[in-house]
PDB file of C-alpha atoms and ligand atoms in Angstrom:
ATOM      1  CA  MET A   1      73.085  98.130  70.186  1.00 87.00           C
ATOM      2  CA  THR A   2      72.829 100.415  73.262  1.00 94.00           C
ATOM      3  CA  ASP A   3      73.861 103.986  72.096  1.00 97.00           C
ATOM      4  CA  ILE A   4      75.464 105.384  75.245  1.00 98.00           C
ATOM      5  CA  VAL A   5      76.998 108.913  75.353  1.00 98.00           C
ATOM      6  CA  ILE A   6      79.225 110.085  77.866  1.00 98.00           C
ATOM      7  CA  ILE A   7      79.278 114.104  78.716  1.00 98.00           C
ATOM      8  CA  SER A   8      82.908 115.231  79.837  1.00 98.00           C
ATOM      9  CA  SER A   9      81.726 118.666  81.623  1.00 98.00           C
ATOM     10  CA  SER A  10      85.177 120.092  82.564  1.00 98.00           C
ATOM     11  CA  ILE A  11      86.534 122.706  79.992  1.00 98.00           C
ATOM     12  CA  ARG A  12      89.096 124.050  82.444  1.00 98.00           C
ATOM     13  CA  ASP A  13      92.822 123.771  81.315  1.00 97.00           C
ATOM     14  CA  GLY A  14      94.570 120.815  83.008  1.00 96.00           C
ATOM     15  CA  ARG A  15      91.290 119.240  83.754  1.00 98.00           C
ATOM     16  CA  LYS A  16      91.439 115.737  85.532  1.00 97.00           C
ATOM     17  CA  SER A  17      87.886 114.548  85.247  1.00 98.00           C
ATOM     18  CA  HIS A  18      88.212 113.717  81.618  1.00 98.00           C
ATOM     19  CA  ARG A  19      90.108 110.667  82.742  1.00 98.00           C
ATOM     20  CA  VAL A  20      86.955 109.177  84.079  1.00 98.00           C
ATOM     21  CA  ALA A  21      85.149 110.098  80.725  1.00 98.00           C
ATOM     22  CA  LEU A  22      87.729 107.865  79.299  1.00 98.00           C
ATOM     23  CA  PHE A  23      87.559 105.247  81.829  1.00 98.00           C
ATOM     24  CA  PHE A  24      84.100 104.836  81.250  1.00 98.00           C
ATOM     25  CA  GLN A  25      84.308 104.640  77.670  1.00 98.00           C
ATOM     26  CA  GLN A  26      86.792 101.658  77.761  1.00 98.00           C
ATOM     27  CA  PHE A  27      85.040 100.153  80.638  1.00 98.00           C
ATOM     28  CA  ILE A  28      81.491 100.063  78.851  1.00 98.00           C
ATOM     29  CA  LYS A  29      83.432  98.585  75.714  1.00 98.00           C
ATOM     30  CA  SER A  30      85.124  95.953  77.634  1.00 97.00           C
ATOM     31  CA  LYS A  31      81.433  94.824  78.760  1.00 96.00           C
ATOM     32  CA  GLY A  32      80.743  93.876  75.383  1.00 96.00           C
ATOM     33  CA  TYR A  33      78.531  97.073  74.735  1.00 97.00           C
ATOM     34  CA  GLU A  34      78.905  99.683  71.793  1.00 97.00           C
ATOM     35  CA  THR A  35      81.738 101.771  72.462  1.00 98.00           C
ATOM     36  CA  PRO A  36      80.205 105.138  74.019  1.00 98.00           C
ATOM     37  CA  HIS A  37      80.598 108.260  72.271  1.00 98.00           C
ATOM     38  CA  ILE A  38      82.277 111.318  74.438  1.00 98.00           C
ATOM     39  CA  LEU A  39      80.564 114.329  74.246  1.00 98.00           C
ATOM     40  CA  ASP A  40      83.498 116.550  75.249  1.00 98.00           C
ATOM     41  CA  LEU A  41      82.098 119.879  76.280  1.00 98.00           C
ATOM     42  CA  LYS A  42      85.614 121.434  75.430  1.00 97.00           C
ATOM     43  CA  ASP A  43      84.847 120.813  71.729  1.00 97.00           C
ATOM     44  CA  TYR A  44      81.678 122.517  71.504  1.00 96.00           C
ATOM     45  CA  SER A  45      82.107 126.052  72.914  1.00 92.00           C
ATOM     46  CA  PHE A  46      78.695 126.642  73.893  1.00 93.00           C
ATOM     47  CA  PRO A  47      77.869 130.326  74.045  1.00 90.00           C
ATOM     48  CA  LEU A  48      76.997 131.851  77.522  1.00 93.00           C
ATOM     49  CA  PHE A  49      73.293 131.021  77.597  1.00 93.00           C
ATOM     50  CA  GLU A  50      70.965 133.624  75.623  1.00 92.00           C
ATOM     51  CA  GLU A  51      68.700 131.455  74.001  1.00 93.00           C
ATOM     52  CA  ARG A  52      67.721 127.739  73.597  1.00 95.00           C
ATOM     53  CA  LEU A  53      68.885 125.878  70.534  1.00 95.00           C
ATOM     54  CA  ALA A  54      65.717 125.278  69.119  1.00 95.00           C
ATOM     55  CA  ARG A  55      64.747 129.080  69.017  1.00 95.00           C
ATOM     56  CA  MET A  56      68.421 130.067  67.415  1.00 94.00           C
ATOM     57  CA  THR A  57      68.015 131.365  64.066  1.00 93.00           C
ATOM     58  CA  ASP A  58      71.687 130.346  62.885  1.00 93.00           C
ATOM     59  CA  PRO A  59      72.907 127.884  65.311  1.00 94.00           C
ATOM     60  CA  GLU A  60      76.595 126.540  64.729  1.00 94.00           C
ATOM     61  CA  PRO A  61      76.036 122.755  63.275  1.00 96.00           C
ATOM     62  CA  LYS A  62      78.155 121.315  65.977  1.00 97.00           C
ATOM     63  CA  TRP A  63      75.716 122.416  68.451  1.00 96.00           C
ATOM     64  CA  GLU A  64      72.832 120.624  66.605  1.00 96.00           C
ATOM     65  CA  GLU A  65      75.210 117.560  66.209  1.00 97.00           C
ATOM     66  CA  PHE A  66      75.412 117.696  69.824  1.00 98.00           C
ATOM     67  CA  ALA A  67      71.626 117.900  70.258  1.00 97.00           C
ATOM     68  CA  GLY A  68      71.319 115.085  67.939  1.00 98.00           C
ATOM     69  CA  ARG A  69      73.454 112.815  69.959  1.00 98.00           C
ATOM     70  CA  ILE A  70      71.622 113.479  73.027  1.00 98.00           C
ATOM     71  CA  ASN A  71      68.368 112.795  71.514  1.00 97.00           C
ATOM     72  CA  GLY A  72      69.283 109.619  69.577  1.00 97.00           C
ATOM     73  CA  ALA A  73      71.326 108.329  72.942  1.00 98.00           C
ATOM     74  CA  ASP A  74      69.557 105.393  74.749  1.00 98.00           C
ATOM     75  CA  GLY A  75      71.285 106.390  77.910  1.00 98.00           C
ATOM     76  CA  VAL A  76      73.607 109.268  79.038  1.00 98.00           C
ATOM     77  CA  ILE A  77      76.504 109.192  81.573  1.00 98.00           C
ATOM     78  CA  ILE A  78      77.528 112.903  82.806  1.00 98.00           C
ATOM     79  CA  VAL A  79      80.925 113.080  84.215  1.00 98.00           C
ATOM     80  CA  THR A  80      81.500 116.300  86.458  1.00 98.00           C
ATOM     81  CA  PRO A  81      83.880 117.832  88.521  1.00 98.00           C
ATOM     82  CA  GLU A  82      82.669 119.565  91.628  1.00 97.00           C
ATOM     83  CA  TYR A  83      83.350 123.097  91.778  1.00 97.00           C
ATOM     84  CA  ASN A  84      82.503 125.115  94.987  1.00 95.00           C
ATOM     85  CA  GLY A  85      79.970 122.392  95.919  1.00 95.00           C
ATOM     86  CA  GLY A  86      78.146 122.372  92.519  1.00 96.00           C
ATOM     87  CA  TYR A  87      78.627 121.775  88.828  1.00 97.00           C
ATOM     88  CA  PRO A  88      80.682 123.777  86.279  1.00 98.00           C
ATOM     89  CA  ALA A  89      78.891 126.366  84.363  1.00 97.00           C
ATOM     90  CA  SER A  90      79.829 124.728  81.183  1.00 97.00           C
ATOM     91  CA  LEU A  91      77.435 121.917  82.246  1.00 98.00           C
ATOM     92  CA  LYS A  92      74.537 124.168  83.155  1.00 97.00           C
ATOM     93  CA  ASN A  93      75.181 126.149  79.969  1.00 96.00           C
ATOM     94  CA  ALA A  94      74.595 122.950  77.884  1.00 97.00           C
ATOM     95  CA  ILE A  95      71.737 121.682  79.931  1.00 98.00           C
ATOM     96  CA  ASP A  96      69.852 124.591  79.455  1.00 97.00           C
ATOM     97  CA  PHE A  97      70.545 124.938  75.816  1.00 96.00           C
ATOM     98  CA  MET A  98      68.472 122.075  75.084  1.00 96.00           C
ATOM     99  CA  TYR A  99      64.960 120.929  76.202  1.00 96.00           C
ATOM    100  CA  LYS A 100      63.128 118.192  74.797  1.00 97.00           C
ATOM    101  CA  GLU A 101      66.450 116.066  74.191  1.00 97.00           C
ATOM    102  CA  TRP A 102      66.654 115.500  77.924  1.00 98.00           C
ATOM    103  CA  HIS A 103      62.932 114.144  78.286  1.00 97.00           C
ATOM    104  CA  ARG A 104      62.705 110.950  80.024  1.00 97.00           C
ATOM    105  CA  LYS A 105      66.768 110.168  79.318  1.00 98.00           C
ATOM    106  CA  PRO A 106      68.099 107.515  81.448  1.00 98.00           C
ATOM    107  CA  MET A 107      71.028 109.477  83.033  1.00 98.00           C
ATOM    108  CA  ALA A 108      73.722 108.214  85.365  1.00 98.00           C
ATOM    109  CA  LEU A 109      75.994 110.733  87.301  1.00 98.00           C
ATOM    110  CA  ALA A 110      79.670 110.443  87.855  1.00 98.00           C
ATOM    111  CA  ALA A 111      81.147 113.094  90.378  1.00 98.00           C
ATOM    112  CA  VAL A 112      84.967 113.701  90.528  1.00 98.00           C
ATOM    113  CA  SER A 113      87.305 115.601  92.969  1.00 97.00           C
ATOM    114  CA  ASP A 114      90.867 115.816  93.604  1.00 95.00           C
ATOM    115  CA  GLY A 115      90.037 115.792  97.176  1.00 93.00           C
ATOM    116  CA  PRO A 116      88.751 113.004  99.628  1.00 92.00           C
ATOM    117  CA  PHE A 117      85.335 113.695  99.449  1.00 91.00           C
ATOM    118  CA  ALA A 118      84.678 112.510  95.941  1.00 92.00           C
ATOM    119  CA  GLY A 119      82.250 115.286  94.945  1.00 90.00           C
ATOM    120  CA  THR A 120      79.351 114.375  97.152  1.00 91.00           C
ATOM    121  CA  GLN A 121      77.764 117.740  97.126  1.00 94.00           C
ATOM    122  CA  VAL A 122      77.431 118.040  93.231  1.00 96.00           C
ATOM    123  CA  ILE A 123      75.201 115.332  92.951  1.00 95.00           C
ATOM    124  CA  MET A 124      72.465 117.158  94.622  1.00 93.00           C
ATOM    125  CA  SER A 125      72.247 120.117  92.881  1.00 94.00           C
ATOM    126  CA  LEU A 126      72.932 118.198  89.351  1.00 97.00           C
ATOM    127  CA  GLN A 127      70.177 115.928  89.981  1.00 97.00           C
ATOM    128  CA  PHE A 128      67.784 118.521  90.825  1.00 97.00           C
ATOM    129  CA  THR A 129      68.381 120.486  87.782  1.00 97.00           C
ATOM    130  CA  LEU A 130      68.136 117.062  85.641  1.00 98.00           C
ATOM    131  CA  TRP A 131      64.823 116.412  87.424  1.00 97.00           C
ATOM    132  CA  LYS A 132      63.625 119.929  86.710  1.00 97.00           C
ATOM    133  CA  ILE A 133      64.234 119.545  82.991  1.00 97.00           C
ATOM    134  CA  GLY A 134      62.486 116.089  82.957  1.00 97.00           C
ATOM    135  CA  ALA A 135      65.399 113.822  82.623  1.00 98.00           C
ATOM    136  CA  TRP A 136      65.168 110.490  84.302  1.00 97.00           C
ATOM    137  CA  THR A 137      68.271 110.382  86.468  1.00 97.00           C
ATOM    138  CA  VAL A 138      69.030 106.704  87.617  1.00 96.00           C
ATOM    139  CA  PRO A 139      69.335 105.711  90.828  1.00 93.00           C
ATOM    140  CA  ALA A 140      73.161 105.002  90.862  1.00 91.00           C
ATOM    141  CA  ARG A 141      76.224 107.461  91.308  1.00 94.00           C
ATOM    142  CA  TYR A 142      79.841 107.069  90.791  1.00 97.00           C
ATOM    143  CA  HIS A 143      82.386 109.003  92.893  1.00 97.00           C
ATOM    144  CA  VAL A 144      85.801 109.571  92.298  1.00 97.00           C
ATOM    145  CA  PRO A 145      87.933 111.019  95.205  1.00 96.00           C
ATOM    146  CA  ASN A 146      91.520 111.996  94.513  1.00 96.00           C
ATOM    147  CA  VAL A 147      91.132 111.526  90.651  1.00 97.00           C
ATOM    148  CA  ASP A 148      94.981 112.098  90.411  1.00 95.00           C
ATOM    149  CA  LYS A 149      95.912 108.907  92.366  1.00 94.00           C
ATOM    150  CA  THR A 150      92.824 107.031  90.856  1.00 95.00           C
ATOM    151  CA  TYR A 151      93.225 107.681  87.446  1.00 97.00           C
ATOM    152  CA  ASP A 152      95.949 107.992  84.664  1.00 97.00           C
ATOM    153  CA  ASP A 153      95.688 110.611  81.691  1.00 97.00           C
ATOM    154  CA  SER A 154      94.287 107.904  79.610  1.00 98.00           C
ATOM    155  CA  GLY A 155      91.990 106.798  81.705  1.00 98.00           C
ATOM    156  CA  ARG A 156      93.286 103.786  82.939  1.00 98.00           C
ATOM    157  CA  SER A 157      92.215 102.907  86.592  1.00 97.00           C
ATOM    158  CA  LEU A 158      95.125 102.667  89.073  1.00 97.00           C
ATOM    159  CA  ASN A 159      93.003 100.642  91.477  1.00 94.00           C
ATOM    160  CA  PRO A 160      91.009  98.504  89.247  1.00 96.00           C
ATOM    161  CA  GLU A 161      89.964  95.894  91.803  1.00 95.00           C
ATOM    162  CA  ILE A 162      88.003  98.877  93.464  1.00 94.00           C
ATOM    163  CA  THR A 163      86.885 100.614  90.416  1.00 96.00           C
ATOM    164  CA  ASP A 164      85.516  98.055  88.204  1.00 96.00           C
ATOM    165  CA  LYS A 165      83.307  96.638  90.901  1.00 97.00           C
ATOM    166  CA  LEU A 166      81.863 100.094  91.644  1.00 97.00           C
ATOM    167  CA  ALA A 167      81.763 100.850  87.791  1.00 98.00           C
ATOM    168  CA  GLY A 168      80.313  97.507  87.169  1.00 98.00           C
ATOM    169  CA  ALA A 169      77.103  98.136  89.487  1.00 98.00           C
ATOM    170  CA  PHE A 170      77.039 101.940  88.162  1.00 98.00           C
ATOM    171  CA  VAL A 171      76.717 100.767  84.486  1.00 98.00           C
ATOM    172  CA  ASP A 172      74.439  97.745  85.394  1.00 98.00           C
ATOM    173  CA  GLU A 173      71.916 100.146  87.027  1.00 98.00           C
ATOM    174  CA  LEU A 174      71.846 102.515  84.041  1.00 98.00           C
ATOM    175  CA  MET A 175      71.452  99.509  81.630  1.00 98.00           C
ATOM    176  CA  TRP A 176      68.528  98.305  83.438  1.00 98.00           C
ATOM    177  CA  CYS A 177      66.785 101.692  83.265  1.00 97.00           C
ATOM    178  CA  VAL A 178      68.074 102.012  79.656  1.00 98.00           C
ATOM    179  CA  GLN A 179      66.238  98.411  78.897  1.00 97.00           C
ATOM    180  CA  ALA A 180      63.166  99.475  80.915  1.00 97.00           C
ATOM    181  CA  LYS A 181      62.881 102.747  78.910  1.00 96.00           C
ATOM    182  CA  GLN A 182      63.131 100.794  75.523  1.00 95.00           C
ATOM    183  CA  LYS A 183      60.362  98.383  76.790  1.00 95.00           C
ATOM    184  CA  MET A 184      57.980 101.242  77.544  1.00 95.00           C
ATOM    185  CA  ASP A 185      58.779 102.911  74.361  1.00 93.00           C
ATOM    186  CA  GLU A 186      57.930  99.799  72.259  1.00 92.00           C
ATOM    187  CA  SER A 187      54.722  99.093  74.249  1.00 93.00           C
ATOM    188  CA  GLU A 188      53.730 102.817  73.478  1.00 91.00           C
ATOM    189  CA  LYS A 189      54.450 102.037  70.077  1.00 88.00           C
ATOM    190  CA  SER A 190      52.104  98.778  69.814  1.00 84.00           C
TER     191      SER A 190
HETATM  192  C1  LIG B 201      86.589 126.617  90.866  1.00 74.44           C
HETATM  193  C2  LIG B 201      87.019 125.486  91.451  1.00 74.44           C
HETATM  194  C3  LIG B 201      86.073 124.933  92.450  1.00 74.44           C
HETATM  195  C4  LIG B 201      86.640 123.793  93.236  1.00 74.44           C
HETATM  196  N1  LIG B 201      85.755 123.163  94.158  1.00 74.44           N
HETATM  197  C5  LIG B 201      85.878 121.920  94.839  1.00 74.44           C
HETATM  198  C6  LIG B 201      84.709 121.367  95.670  1.00 74.44           C
HETATM  199  O1  LIG B 201      83.944 122.416  96.139  1.00 74.44           O
HETATM  200  N2  LIG B 201      84.896 120.446  96.084  1.00 74.44           N
HETATM  201  C7  LIG B 201      85.924 119.574  95.865  1.00 74.44           C
HETATM  202  O2  LIG B 201      85.929 118.413  96.285  1.00 74.44           O
HETATM  203  N3  LIG B 201      86.731 119.793  94.883  1.00 74.44           N
HETATM  204  C8  LIG B 201      86.761 121.131  94.281  1.00 74.44           C
HETATM  205  N4  LIG B 201      87.656 121.553  93.427  1.00 74.44           N
HETATM  206  C9  LIG B 201      88.710 120.689  92.963  1.00 74.44           C
HETATM  207  C10 LIG B 201      88.395 119.462  91.958  1.00 74.44           C
HETATM  208  O3  LIG B 201      87.772 118.715  92.522  1.00 74.44           O
HETATM  209  C11 LIG B 201      89.553 119.304  90.920  1.00 74.44           C
HETATM  210  O4  LIG B 201      89.774 120.494  90.146  1.00 74.44           O
HETATM  211  C12 LIG B 201      89.136 118.183  90.088  1.00 74.44           C
HETATM  212  O5  LIG B 201      90.411 117.885  89.176  1.00 74.44           O
HETATM  213  C13 LIG B 201      88.095 117.946  89.012  1.00 74.44           C
HETATM  214  O6  LIG B 201      87.893 118.943  88.119  1.00 74.44           O
HETATM  215  P1  LIG B 201      88.783 119.030  86.715  1.00 74.44           P
HETATM  216  O7  LIG B 201      88.158 118.063  85.869  1.00 74.44           O
HETATM  217  O8  LIG B 201      88.332 120.363  86.054  1.00 74.44           O
HETATM  218  O9  LIG B 201      90.145 118.820  86.902  1.00 74.44           O
HETATM  219  C14 LIG B 201      87.280 122.984  92.639  1.00 74.44           C
HETATM  220  C15 LIG B 201      88.291 123.059  91.679  1.00 74.44           C
HETATM  221  C16 LIG B 201      88.109 124.269  90.855  1.00 74.44           C
HETATM  222  C17 LIG B 201      89.060 124.757  89.837  1.00 74.44           C
END
């Protein structure tokens, strides 16, 4: 069993990048893996950062549940929109909220835009933040241009001959790193 979680980062009313989170949930399932759980930041209402979860005296149970999901995951996909060349505050908040949960976590990044440039700028800043916090960002990226024309509301791809090939390579790379990490964890135990 491989436990992949997908973080859907946009909490914007009328958001469209969530379609890509739904797409990956279905796509990974269709490849015979366990169905990934979507951690939708809209559901968690993280407070504007004042302190890390581990140091909070009375955190909401759902925030602890979120941290537990990340901690237990074999790998994480972050689906992020590009806002003014960066990633949304909702995502930065969630990243800063935790610490050890991200350590050496294999993570693959999917960037979404409603324009032609496919969120190419957001990856740099997000990757740097994840590197700083000790996550293992895998050398695979998934870029979605013109999200309106690429996915429908339910996450169905409107160009499957293109998206399935790219998504396949993206997921393969993540799974390779997940397996490499599992082997290292096992060898450290023995
Ligand atoms: C505040 C804001 C800033 C944005 N900045 C960019 C940008 O820098 N580059 C880009 O390609 N799209 C930008 N967009 C458009 C997003 O790509 C678009 O909203 C897309 O649907 C993904 O975000 P969503 O999941 O919130 O819908 C911006 C959108 C908002 C709301």
